[in-house]
Amino acid sequence: MIHLDQLIATLMQAVIEDAGAETGALVLLKDDQLTVVAQCSSSKQCDLEKFAVAECATIPVSVIHSVERTSETLVFDDAVSESSFSTDPYIQHQQTRSLLCMPIFKQNQLIGILYLENNLSTGVFTSDRLQVLKLLMTQAAILLENARLYQQLADYAETLERKVEEQTQALQQEIAERQQTEAALRQSEANYRNLLQTANSVIIRYDPQGRIHYINDYGVKLLGYEEHEILGRTLFETIIPDIEISGRDVKPFVHDLLRNPQSYPQGEGENLCRDGRRVWMVWSNQAIFNDQGDVVEILSVGNDTTQRRQAEEALQRSEAKFRTIFENSQVGIFRTRLSDGLLLDGNQRHANLFGFDSPEESIGLEHATDYYVNPSDRQQFLELLKRDREVRSYEAQMRKRDGTLFWVLFSAYLNADDGYIEGVTADISDRKQAEAALQASEAELRALFSAIPDPLCVYNAEGQVIDAIPGNPSYGEEYREEYIGKTLHQLYAKEQADEFLNYIQQVVKTQQV
């Protein structure tokens, strides 16, 4: 037996979950009047109270009437800011983001309207989801119409039964109508079964003892069983593991679900495949009652979340690895706000470079602009970033927290869209001091050589002149130009040149004169 309200609630929950909606409403056309028959949310709650659209304050009435007039689907990525319905009181009040409103047809006749929204994200209702919804609504229209027909016929049959004694002359007509009802019911059940079989979810029914009575084709394929291998057996004999890989014993949970299915509308856990594989499933559970109010079956709809969980675990490992590298790096790593230089993030090494004991002492409190010895260095740094989007090996003199001056080497890139700079910093004070000492030593050595009255040549290991110092000013710069680049064999006779070259190579080898 198909109950229209139960069918509507199940259909809406499936649509909301598959479409990524936060809330939704189903509006049906009855006697030329649009009536709200269901308002549901992603938390599996459905309000099945029926009232006219004009009296409903929880949907954008102007959007509903527009779809009724045009018979066209409306989809907005951000309804409050970019749609022509942004002035609708409901949209203004709710600040509606993603919005979808779709007509439902049966044989080219409008029978209802589906409304979905998501106020948490923009661009939820993609073209792929729209195509799936259109296909689902085509099937759902037939199912809804048949279910409504069955309910109408069932009500009519009940009326006929009450009047059978006084309307015996209409007995043949009643029999014919019953036959029509049964045919419609069979067709409706066939359509419903087809919907279950083609759903991209595992659908399974079992009794309070856990014995499986039904599983759809998708479930058979995913779990690897033949239908005859699973029907009639219990959950514990087939898809429920003794212990999950995490060590959790799921049997007590499943036993409690069988006793109190109403307490477990949703659940998540590992399930066993026939070949021993384990898949993670998210289940939605619904108790089915008999006329006495007893639970006779439990309907569970499951979706495979194995890949999603694996991706989440991989992301967590990646984030942990990055955080370890970030915290333990021997170079300073930082992120600053482009507009004012506020430090948004930094590792321990970066904090130490600037004289802080921990990153927490500076993150969100200190500005990079306060630590440049020459403000023009930061300005030039920013100009290079804005021009090239990245800067490599930029040197600047900085000031520590206590005022100590030191030299740093920056490499950074600009994220202009989000307005921040990310980069690395290294202390090169020792290198700068060594360079200064080397320059001073070279200047001192050159001054010493210049004081020697005789000319002086500097050779490499191959006997080529790499520098020439005139000594006596009378030799002039022409002396250097004449000698630099020439070899011993160009300056001296071969015997003397060979002797000098052997001597030079001996000095290079022994490091002794």
Coordinates of C-alpha atoms in Angstrom, one line a residue:
M1 CA 0.0 0.0 0.0
I2 CA 1.3 3.4 -1.0
H3 CA 0.6 6.3 1.5
L4 CA 0.8 9.6 -0.3
D5 CA 2.2 11.6 2.7
Q6 CA 4.8 9.0 3.4
L7 CA 5.8 8.9 -0.2
I8 CA 6.0 12.7 -0.4
A9 CA 8.2 12.8 2.7
T10 CA 10.5 10.0 1.4
L11 CA 10.7 11.7 -2.0
M12 CA 11.5 15.1 -0.5
Q13 CA 14.2 13.8 1.7
A14 CA 15.8 12.0 -1.2
V15 CA 15.6 15.1 -3.4
I16 CA 17.1 17.4 -0.7
E17 CA 20.0 15.0 0.0
D18 CA 20.8 14.4 -3.7
A19 CA 20.5 18.1 -4.7
G20 CA 22.6 19.4 -1.7
A21 CA 19.7 21.6 -0.5
E22 CA 19.2 22.8 3.0
T23 CA 15.4 23.0 2.9
G24 CA 12.7 22.4 0.3
A25 CA 8.9 22.5 -0.3
L26 CA 6.6 20.6 -2.5
V27 CA 3.6 22.4 -4.0
L28 CA 0.8 20.5 -5.8
L29 CA -1.9 21.8 -8.0
K30 CA -5.3 20.7 -6.9
D31 CA -8.6 22.2 -8.2
D32 CA -6.7 24.9 -9.9
Q33 CA -5.1 26.0 -6.6
L34 CA -1.5 25.7 -5.6
T35 CA -1.2 24.0 -2.2
V36 CA 1.9 23.5 -0.1
V37 CA 1.8 19.8 0.9
A38 CA 5.3 19.4 2.4
Q39 CA 8.1 21.5 3.9
C40 CA 11.3 19.5 4.6
S41 CA 14.9 20.1 5.7
S42 CA 18.2 18.3 5.4
S43 CA 17.8 17.3 9.1
K44 CA 15.2 14.7 7.9
Q45 CA 12.3 16.7 9.4
C46 CA 9.1 17.1 7.3
D47 CA 6.0 19.3 8.0
L48 CA 3.1 17.8 6.0
E49 CA 0.5 20.3 7.0
K50 CA -1.3 21.5 3.9
F51 CA -2.3 25.2 3.1
A52 CA -2.5 27.5 0.2
V53 CA 0.7 29.1 -1.3
A54 CA -0.7 32.6 -0.7
E55 CA -0.9 31.9 3.1
C56 CA 2.7 30.5 3.3
A57 CA 5.3 32.8 4.8
T58 CA 8.2 30.3 4.5
I59 CA 8.7 30.3 0.7
P60 CA 9.1 33.1 -1.8
V61 CA 5.6 33.3 -3.2
S62 CA 6.6 35.5 -6.1
V63 CA 9.0 32.8 -7.3
I64 CA 6.4 30.1 -7.1
H65 CA 3.8 32.2 -9.1
S66 CA 6.5 33.0 -11.7
V67 CA 7.2 29.3 -12.3
E68 CA 3.4 28.6 -12.4
R69 CA 2.9 31.3 -15.1
T70 CA 6.0 30.5 -17.3
S71 CA 6.4 26.7 -16.6
E72 CA 10.2 27.4 -16.6
T73 CA 12.7 26.3 -14.0
L74 CA 14.4 29.1 -12.1
V75 CA 17.9 28.6 -10.7
F76 CA 19.9 31.3 -8.8
D77 CA 23.4 30.9 -7.5
D78 CA 22.8 33.8 -5.1
A79 CA 19.2 34.9 -5.1
V80 CA 19.5 37.8 -2.6
S81 CA 22.1 39.6 -4.7
E82 CA 21.7 38.6 -8.4
S83 CA 18.1 37.6 -9.0
S84 CA 15.1 39.6 -10.2
F85 CA 13.3 38.4 -7.1
S86 CA 15.7 39.9 -4.6
T87 CA 12.9 42.2 -3.4
D88 CA 10.7 39.3 -2.4
P89 CA 10.0 39.7 1.4
Y90 CA 11.0 36.1 2.1
I91 CA 14.3 36.3 0.1
Q92 CA 15.2 39.6 1.8
H93 CA 14.4 38.3 5.2
Q94 CA 16.2 34.9 4.8
Q95 CA 19.1 36.3 2.7
T96 CA 18.5 33.4 0.4
R97 CA 21.6 32.1 -1.4
S98 CA 21.2 29.1 -3.7
L99 CA 17.7 28.8 -5.0
L100 CA 15.9 26.3 -7.4
C101 CA 12.2 26.3 -8.4
M102 CA 11.2 23.6 -10.9
P103 CA 7.7 22.8 -12.4
I104 CA 6.5 19.2 -12.3
F105 CA 4.7 17.9 -15.3
K106 CA 2.7 14.8 -16.1
Q107 CA 1.8 14.4 -19.8
N108 CA 2.6 18.1 -20.4
Q109 CA 0.2 19.2 -17.6
L110 CA 1.5 21.1 -14.6
I111 CA 0.7 19.1 -11.5
G112 CA 3.1 20.8 -9.0
I113 CA 6.2 22.8 -8.2
L114 CA 9.4 21.7 -6.4
Y115 CA 11.2 24.5 -4.4
L116 CA 14.7 24.0 -2.9
E117 CA 17.1 26.4 -1.3
N118 CA 20.5 26.5 0.5
N119 CA 21.3 29.5 2.6
L120 CA 24.8 28.3 3.5
S121 CA 26.4 28.2 0.1
T122 CA 26.2 29.8 -3.3
G123 CA 26.1 27.9 -6.6
V124 CA 24.8 24.6 -5.1
F125 CA 22.3 23.7 -7.8
T126 CA 24.7 22.9 -10.7
S127 CA 23.6 21.8 -14.2
D128 CA 24.5 18.2 -13.4
R129 CA 22.2 18.2 -10.4
L130 CA 19.5 20.0 -12.4
Q131 CA 19.5 17.2 -15.0
V132 CA 19.2 14.6 -12.3
L133 CA 16.4 16.5 -10.6
K134 CA 14.5 16.8 -13.9
L135 CA 14.8 13.0 -14.5
L136 CA 13.7 12.3 -10.9
M137 CA 10.8 14.6 -11.1
T138 CA 9.6 13.0 -14.4
Q139 CA 9.4 9.7 -12.6
A140 CA 8.1 11.2 -9.4
A141 CA 5.3 12.9 -11.2
I142 CA 3.9 9.6 -12.4
L143 CA 4.4 8.1 -8.9
L144 CA 2.7 11.0 -7.2
E145 CA -0.2 11.1 -9.6
N146 CA -0.7 7.3 -9.3
A147 CA -0.4 7.5 -5.5
R148 CA -2.9 10.3 -5.3
L149 CA -5.2 8.4 -7.7
Y150 CA -4.9 5.3 -5.5
Q151 CA -5.8 7.3 -2.4
Q152 CA -8.8 8.9 -4.1
L153 CA -9.9 5.5 -5.3
A154 CA -9.3 3.9 -1.9
D155 CA -11.5 6.7 -0.3
Y156 CA -14.1 6.1 -2.9
A157 CA -14.1 2.4 -2.4
E158 CA -14.5 2.9 1.4
T159 CA -17.6 5.1 0.6
L160 CA -19.0 2.4 -1.6
E161 CA -18.6 -0.2 1.1
R162 CA -20.5 1.9 3.6
K163 CA -23.3 2.3 1.1
V164 CA -23.3 -1.2 -0.3
E165 CA -26.6 -2.2 1.4
E166 CA -28.6 0.7 -0.1
Q167 CA -26.8 0.7 -3.4
T168 CA -26.7 -2.9 -4.5
Q169 CA -27.8 -1.9 -7.9
A170 CA -24.3 -0.3 -8.4
L171 CA -22.5 -3.5 -7.5
Q172 CA -21.2 -4.2 -11.0
Q173 CA -19.9 -0.6 -11.3
E174 CA -18.1 -1.0 -8.0
I175 CA -16.5 -4.2 -9.1
A176 CA -15.2 -2.5 -12.3
E177 CA -13.9 0.4 -10.3
R178 CA -12.1 -1.9 -7.9
Q179 CA -10.5 -3.6 -10.9
Q180 CA -9.4 -0.2 -12.1
T181 CA -8.1 0.6 -8.7
E182 CA -6.1 -2.6 -8.5
A183 CA -4.6 -2.0 -12.0
A184 CA -3.6 1.5 -11.0
L185 CA -2.2 0.2 -7.8
R186 CA -0.2 -2.5 -9.6
Q187 CA 1.1 0.1 -12.0
S188 CA 1.9 2.5 -9.2
E189 CA 3.8 -0.2 -7.3
A190 CA 5.6 -1.2 -10.4
N191 CA 6.7 2.4 -11.0
Y192 CA 7.7 2.7 -7.3
R193 CA 9.7 -0.5 -7.5
N194 CA 11.4 0.7 -10.7
L195 CA 12.3 4.0 -8.9
L196 CA 13.8 1.9 -6.0
Q197 CA 15.7 -0.3 -8.3
T198 CA 17.3 2.5 -10.3
A199 CA 18.1 4.7 -7.3
N200 CA 21.8 5.4 -6.9
S201 CA 21.6 4.3 -3.2
V202 CA 21.4 1.0 -1.4
I203 CA 17.8 0.4 -0.4
I204 CA 17.1 -2.5 2.0
R205 CA 14.1 -3.7 4.1
Y206 CA 14.4 -6.0 7.0
D207 CA 12.2 -7.2 9.9
P208 CA 12.8 -6.4 13.7
Q209 CA 14.9 -9.6 13.9
G210 CA 17.3 -8.3 11.2
R211 CA 16.1 -10.7 8.5
I212 CA 16.5 -9.1 5.0
H213 CA 13.3 -9.1 2.9
Y214 CA 14.4 -6.8 0.1
I215 CA 17.5 -5.2 -1.4
N216 CA 17.6 -3.2 -4.7
D217 CA 19.9 -3.8 -7.7
Y218 CA 22.3 -1.1 -6.7
G219 CA 22.8 -2.7 -3.2
V220 CA 23.3 -6.1 -4.8
K221 CA 26.0 -4.7 -7.1
L222 CA 27.8 -2.6 -4.5
L223 CA 27.9 -5.4 -1.8
G224 CA 28.7 -8.1 -4.3
Y225 CA 25.9 -10.6 -3.4
E226 CA 23.5 -12.4 -5.6
E227 CA 20.0 -11.6 -4.5
H228 CA 19.3 -15.2 -3.4
E229 CA 22.5 -15.1 -1.2
I230 CA 21.2 -12.2 0.9
L231 CA 17.4 -12.4 1.0
G232 CA 16.2 -14.4 4.1
R233 CA 19.5 -14.0 5.9
T234 CA 20.1 -11.6 8.7
L235 CA 22.2 -8.4 8.7
F236 CA 24.7 -10.1 11.1
E237 CA 25.2 -13.0 8.6
T238 CA 25.8 -10.7 5.7
I239 CA 26.7 -7.0 5.8
I240 CA 27.4 -6.2 9.5
P241 CA 31.0 -7.0 10.6
D242 CA 31.8 -8.3 14.1
I243 CA 34.2 -5.5 14.7
E244 CA 35.0 -2.4 12.7
I245 CA 38.6 -1.7 11.6
S246 CA 38.6 1.1 14.2
G247 CA 37.8 -1.6 16.9
R248 CA 34.2 -0.5 17.5
D249 CA 31.7 -3.3 18.2
V250 CA 28.7 -2.4 16.1
K251 CA 26.4 -5.3 17.1
P252 CA 25.0 -3.5 20.2
F253 CA 24.1 -0.5 18.1
V254 CA 22.4 -2.6 15.4
H255 CA 20.4 -4.6 18.0
D256 CA 19.2 -1.3 19.5
L257 CA 18.3 -0.1 16.1
L258 CA 16.1 -3.2 15.5
R259 CA 14.4 -2.6 18.8
N260 CA 14.0 1.2 18.5
P261 CA 14.3 2.2 14.8
Q262 CA 12.7 5.6 15.6
S263 CA 15.7 6.5 17.7
Y264 CA 18.1 6.1 14.8
P265 CA 16.9 8.1 11.8
Q266 CA 20.5 8.2 10.6
G267 CA 23.7 6.3 11.2
E268 CA 27.2 5.7 9.7
G269 CA 29.5 2.7 9.9
E270 CA 31.4 0.0 8.1
N271 CA 29.6 -2.7 6.0
L272 CA 31.0 -5.9 4.7
C273 CA 31.0 -6.9 1.0
R274 CA 30.8 -10.5 0.0
D275 CA 34.5 -10.6 -1.0
G276 CA 35.5 -9.2 2.4
R277 CA 35.9 -5.6 1.4
R278 CA 34.7 -3.0 3.8
V279 CA 32.8 0.1 2.7
W280 CA 31.7 3.1 4.7
M281 CA 27.9 3.8 4.4
V282 CA 25.7 6.6 5.7
W283 CA 22.2 5.2 6.4
S284 CA 18.8 6.8 6.7
N285 CA 16.3 4.5 8.6
Q286 CA 12.5 4.6 8.6
A287 CA 10.3 2.3 10.6
I288 CA 7.2 0.7 8.8
F289 CA 4.2 0.1 11.1
N290 CA 1.1 -2.1 10.7
D291 CA -2.4 -1.0 11.5
Q292 CA -1.9 -1.8 15.2
G293 CA 1.1 0.5 15.4
D294 CA 3.7 -2.3 15.6
V295 CA 7.0 -2.1 13.7
V296 CA 6.9 -4.8 11.1
E297 CA 9.8 -3.7 8.9
I298 CA 12.6 -1.1 8.8
L299 CA 13.5 0.6 5.5
S300 CA 17.1 1.8 5.3
V301 CA 18.6 3.8 2.5
G302 CA 22.4 3.9 2.4
N303 CA 25.0 5.9 0.4
D304 CA 28.7 4.8 0.0
T305 CA 31.0 7.4 1.6
T306 CA 34.2 5.4 1.4
Q307 CA 35.9 7.6 -1.2
R308 CA 34.9 10.7 0.7
R309 CA 36.2 9.4 4.0
Q310 CA 39.5 8.3 2.3
A311 CA 39.8 11.8 0.8
E312 CA 39.1 13.4 4.2
E313 CA 41.7 11.1 5.9
A314 CA 44.3 11.9 3.2
L315 CA 43.6 15.6 3.6
Q316 CA 44.0 15.3 7.4
R317 CA 47.4 13.5 6.9
S318 CA 48.5 16.2 4.4
E319 CA 47.5 19.0 6.7
A320 CA 49.3 17.3 9.6
K321 CA 52.4 16.8 7.5
F322 CA 52.3 20.4 6.3
R323 CA 51.8 21.7 9.9
T324 CA 54.8 19.6 11.0
I325 CA 57.0 21.1 8.2
F326 CA 55.6 24.5 8.9
E327 CA 56.3 24.4 12.7
N328 CA 59.8 22.8 12.4
S329 CA 61.2 24.6 9.4
Q330 CA 64.6 26.1 9.8
V331 CA 63.5 29.2 7.8
G332 CA 60.9 31.7 8.9
I333 CA 57.5 31.2 7.2
F334 CA 54.9 34.0 7.3
R335 CA 51.6 35.3 6.0
T336 CA 50.9 39.0 6.2
R337 CA 47.9 41.2 5.2
L338 CA 48.7 43.1 2.0
S339 CA 46.8 46.3 3.1
D340 CA 48.7 47.0 6.4
G341 CA 51.3 44.3 6.9
L342 CA 49.4 42.6 9.8
L343 CA 50.9 39.2 10.6
L344 CA 48.2 36.6 9.9
D345 CA 50.4 33.5 10.5
G346 CA 54.0 32.6 11.2
N347 CA 56.0 29.6 12.4
Q348 CA 58.3 29.4 15.4
R349 CA 61.5 30.2 13.4
H350 CA 59.9 33.4 12.1
A351 CA 59.0 34.4 15.7
N352 CA 62.5 33.8 16.9
L353 CA 64.0 35.8 14.0
F354 CA 62.2 38.9 15.2
G355 CA 62.9 38.3 18.9
F356 CA 59.6 36.7 20.0
D357 CA 59.4 33.6 22.1
S358 CA 56.4 32.1 20.3
P359 CA 54.3 32.9 17.2
E360 CA 51.3 33.7 19.5
E361 CA 53.1 36.8 20.7
S362 CA 53.0 38.3 17.2
I363 CA 50.2 36.8 15.1
G364 CA 47.3 39.2 14.8
L365 CA 49.2 41.8 16.8
E366 CA 52.3 42.9 15.0
H367 CA 52.7 44.7 11.6
A368 CA 55.6 44.0 9.2
T369 CA 55.8 47.7 8.5
D370 CA 57.1 48.3 12.0
Y371 CA 60.3 46.2 11.5
Y372 CA 61.8 47.7 8.3
V373 CA 64.9 49.8 9.1
N374 CA 64.3 51.6 5.8
P375 CA 60.5 52.0 4.9
S376 CA 61.5 52.4 1.3
D377 CA 62.6 48.7 1.3
R378 CA 59.0 47.6 2.0
Q379 CA 57.6 49.9 -0.6
Q380 CA 60.0 48.5 -3.3
F381 CA 59.2 45.0 -2.1
L382 CA 55.5 45.6 -2.6
E383 CA 55.9 47.2 -6.0
L384 CA 57.9 44.1 -7.2
L385 CA 55.2 41.8 -5.8
K386 CA 52.3 43.7 -7.5
R387 CA 54.2 43.7 -10.7
D388 CA 55.5 40.1 -10.8
R389 CA 53.2 38.4 -8.3
E390 CA 56.4 37.0 -6.6
V391 CA 59.7 38.1 -5.4
R392 CA 62.8 36.0 -4.9
S393 CA 65.9 36.6 -2.8
Y394 CA 65.0 40.2 -1.8
E395 CA 67.5 41.6 0.9
A396 CA 66.5 44.1 3.5
Q397 CA 67.7 45.3 6.9
M398 CA 65.2 44.7 9.7
R399 CA 64.8 45.5 13.3
K400 CA 64.2 42.9 16.0
R401 CA 61.7 43.3 18.9
D402 CA 64.5 44.7 21.1
G403 CA 65.8 47.0 18.4
T404 CA 68.7 44.9 17.3
L405 CA 69.4 45.3 13.6
F406 CA 69.9 42.3 11.3
W407 CA 69.7 41.4 7.6
V408 CA 67.1 39.1 6.1
L409 CA 66.5 37.4 2.7
F410 CA 62.9 37.3 1.5
S411 CA 61.1 35.1 -1.0
A412 CA 57.4 35.6 -1.3
Y413 CA 54.3 35.5 -3.5
L414 CA 51.2 37.6 -3.6
N415 CA 47.6 36.3 -3.3
A416 CA 45.9 39.4 -4.6
D417 CA 42.4 37.8 -4.6
D418 CA 42.5 37.1 -0.8
G419 CA 44.7 40.1 0.0
Y420 CA 47.7 38.5 1.6
I421 CA 51.4 37.8 1.1
E422 CA 53.0 34.4 1.9
G423 CA 56.7 33.9 2.0
V424 CA 59.9 32.6 3.7
T425 CA 62.6 34.6 5.6
A426 CA 66.2 33.7 6.4
D427 CA 68.7 35.6 8.5
I428 CA 71.7 36.5 6.4
S429 CA 73.5 38.8 8.9
D430 CA 76.5 36.5 9.1
R431 CA 76.8 36.4 5.3
K432 CA 76.5 40.2 5.1
Q433 CA 79.2 40.6 7.8
A434 CA 81.5 38.1 5.9
E435 CA 80.9 40.0 2.6
A436 CA 81.8 43.3 4.3
A437 CA 85.0 41.7 5.9
L438 CA 85.9 40.3 2.5
Q439 CA 85.5 43.7 0.8
A440 CA 87.6 45.3 3.5
S441 CA 90.3 42.7 3.1
E442 CA 90.4 43.1 -0.6
A443 CA 90.6 46.8 -0.3
E444 CA 93.5 46.5 2.2
L445 CA 95.3 44.0 0.0
R446 CA 94.9 46.2 -3.1
A447 CA 96.2 49.2 -1.1
L448 CA 99.2 47.1 -0.1
F449 CA 99.9 46.0 -3.6
S450 CA 99.6 49.5 -4.9
A451 CA 102.3 50.6 -2.5
I452 CA 104.9 48.3 -4.1
P453 CA 106.9 50.3 -6.6
D454 CA 107.4 47.5 -9.1
P455 CA 104.6 46.1 -11.4
L456 CA 102.8 43.0 -10.0
C457 CA 100.9 40.4 -12.0
V458 CA 98.4 37.9 -10.6
Y459 CA 98.2 34.5 -12.4
N460 CA 95.7 31.6 -12.3
A461 CA 96.8 28.0 -12.2
E462 CA 97.1 27.9 -16.1
G463 CA 99.6 30.8 -16.1
Q464 CA 97.1 33.4 -17.4
V465 CA 97.2 37.0 -16.0
I466 CA 94.0 37.7 -14.2
D467 CA 95.0 41.0 -12.6
A468 CA 97.9 43.5 -13.0
I469 CA 98.9 46.2 -10.5
P470 CA 101.2 48.9 -12.1
G471 CA 102.8 49.9 -8.8
N472 CA 104.7 52.9 -10.0
P473 CA 102.1 55.5 -11.2
S474 CA 104.3 56.1 -14.3
Y475 CA 103.2 52.8 -15.7
G476 CA 99.6 53.9 -15.8
E477 CA 96.4 52.0 -16.7
E478 CA 97.8 50.9 -20.0
Y479 CA 100.0 48.5 -18.1
R480 CA 96.9 46.6 -16.8
E481 CA 95.2 46.5 -20.2
E482 CA 98.4 45.2 -21.9
Y483 CA 98.9 42.3 -19.5
I484 CA 95.5 41.1 -18.3
G485 CA 94.4 38.0 -20.2
K486 CA 97.9 37.1 -21.6
T487 CA 99.7 33.8 -20.8
L488 CA 103.3 33.3 -19.6
H489 CA 104.2 31.9 -23.0
Q490 CA 103.0 35.2 -24.5
L491 CA 105.1 37.3 -22.2
Y492 CA 108.3 35.2 -21.8
A493 CA 110.6 32.9 -23.7
K494 CA 109.4 29.2 -23.6
E495 CA 112.0 28.0 -21.2
Q496 CA 111.4 30.8 -18.8
A497 CA 107.7 30.5 -19.2
D498 CA 107.7 26.8 -18.5
E499 CA 109.8 27.4 -15.4
F500 CA 107.4 30.0 -14.1
L501 CA 104.4 27.8 -14.9
N502 CA 105.8 24.8 -13.0
Y503 CA 106.5 27.1 -10.0
I504 CA 102.9 28.5 -10.1
Q505 CA 101.4 25.0 -10.3
Q506 CA 103.6 23.8 -7.4
V507 CA 102.5 26.7 -5.2
V508 CA 98.8 26.0 -6.1
K509 CA 99.3 22.3 -5.2
T510 CA 101.2 22.7 -2.0
Q511 CA 99.8 26.1 -0.9
Q512 CA 103.3 27.1 0.0
V513 CA 105.7 29.7 -1.6

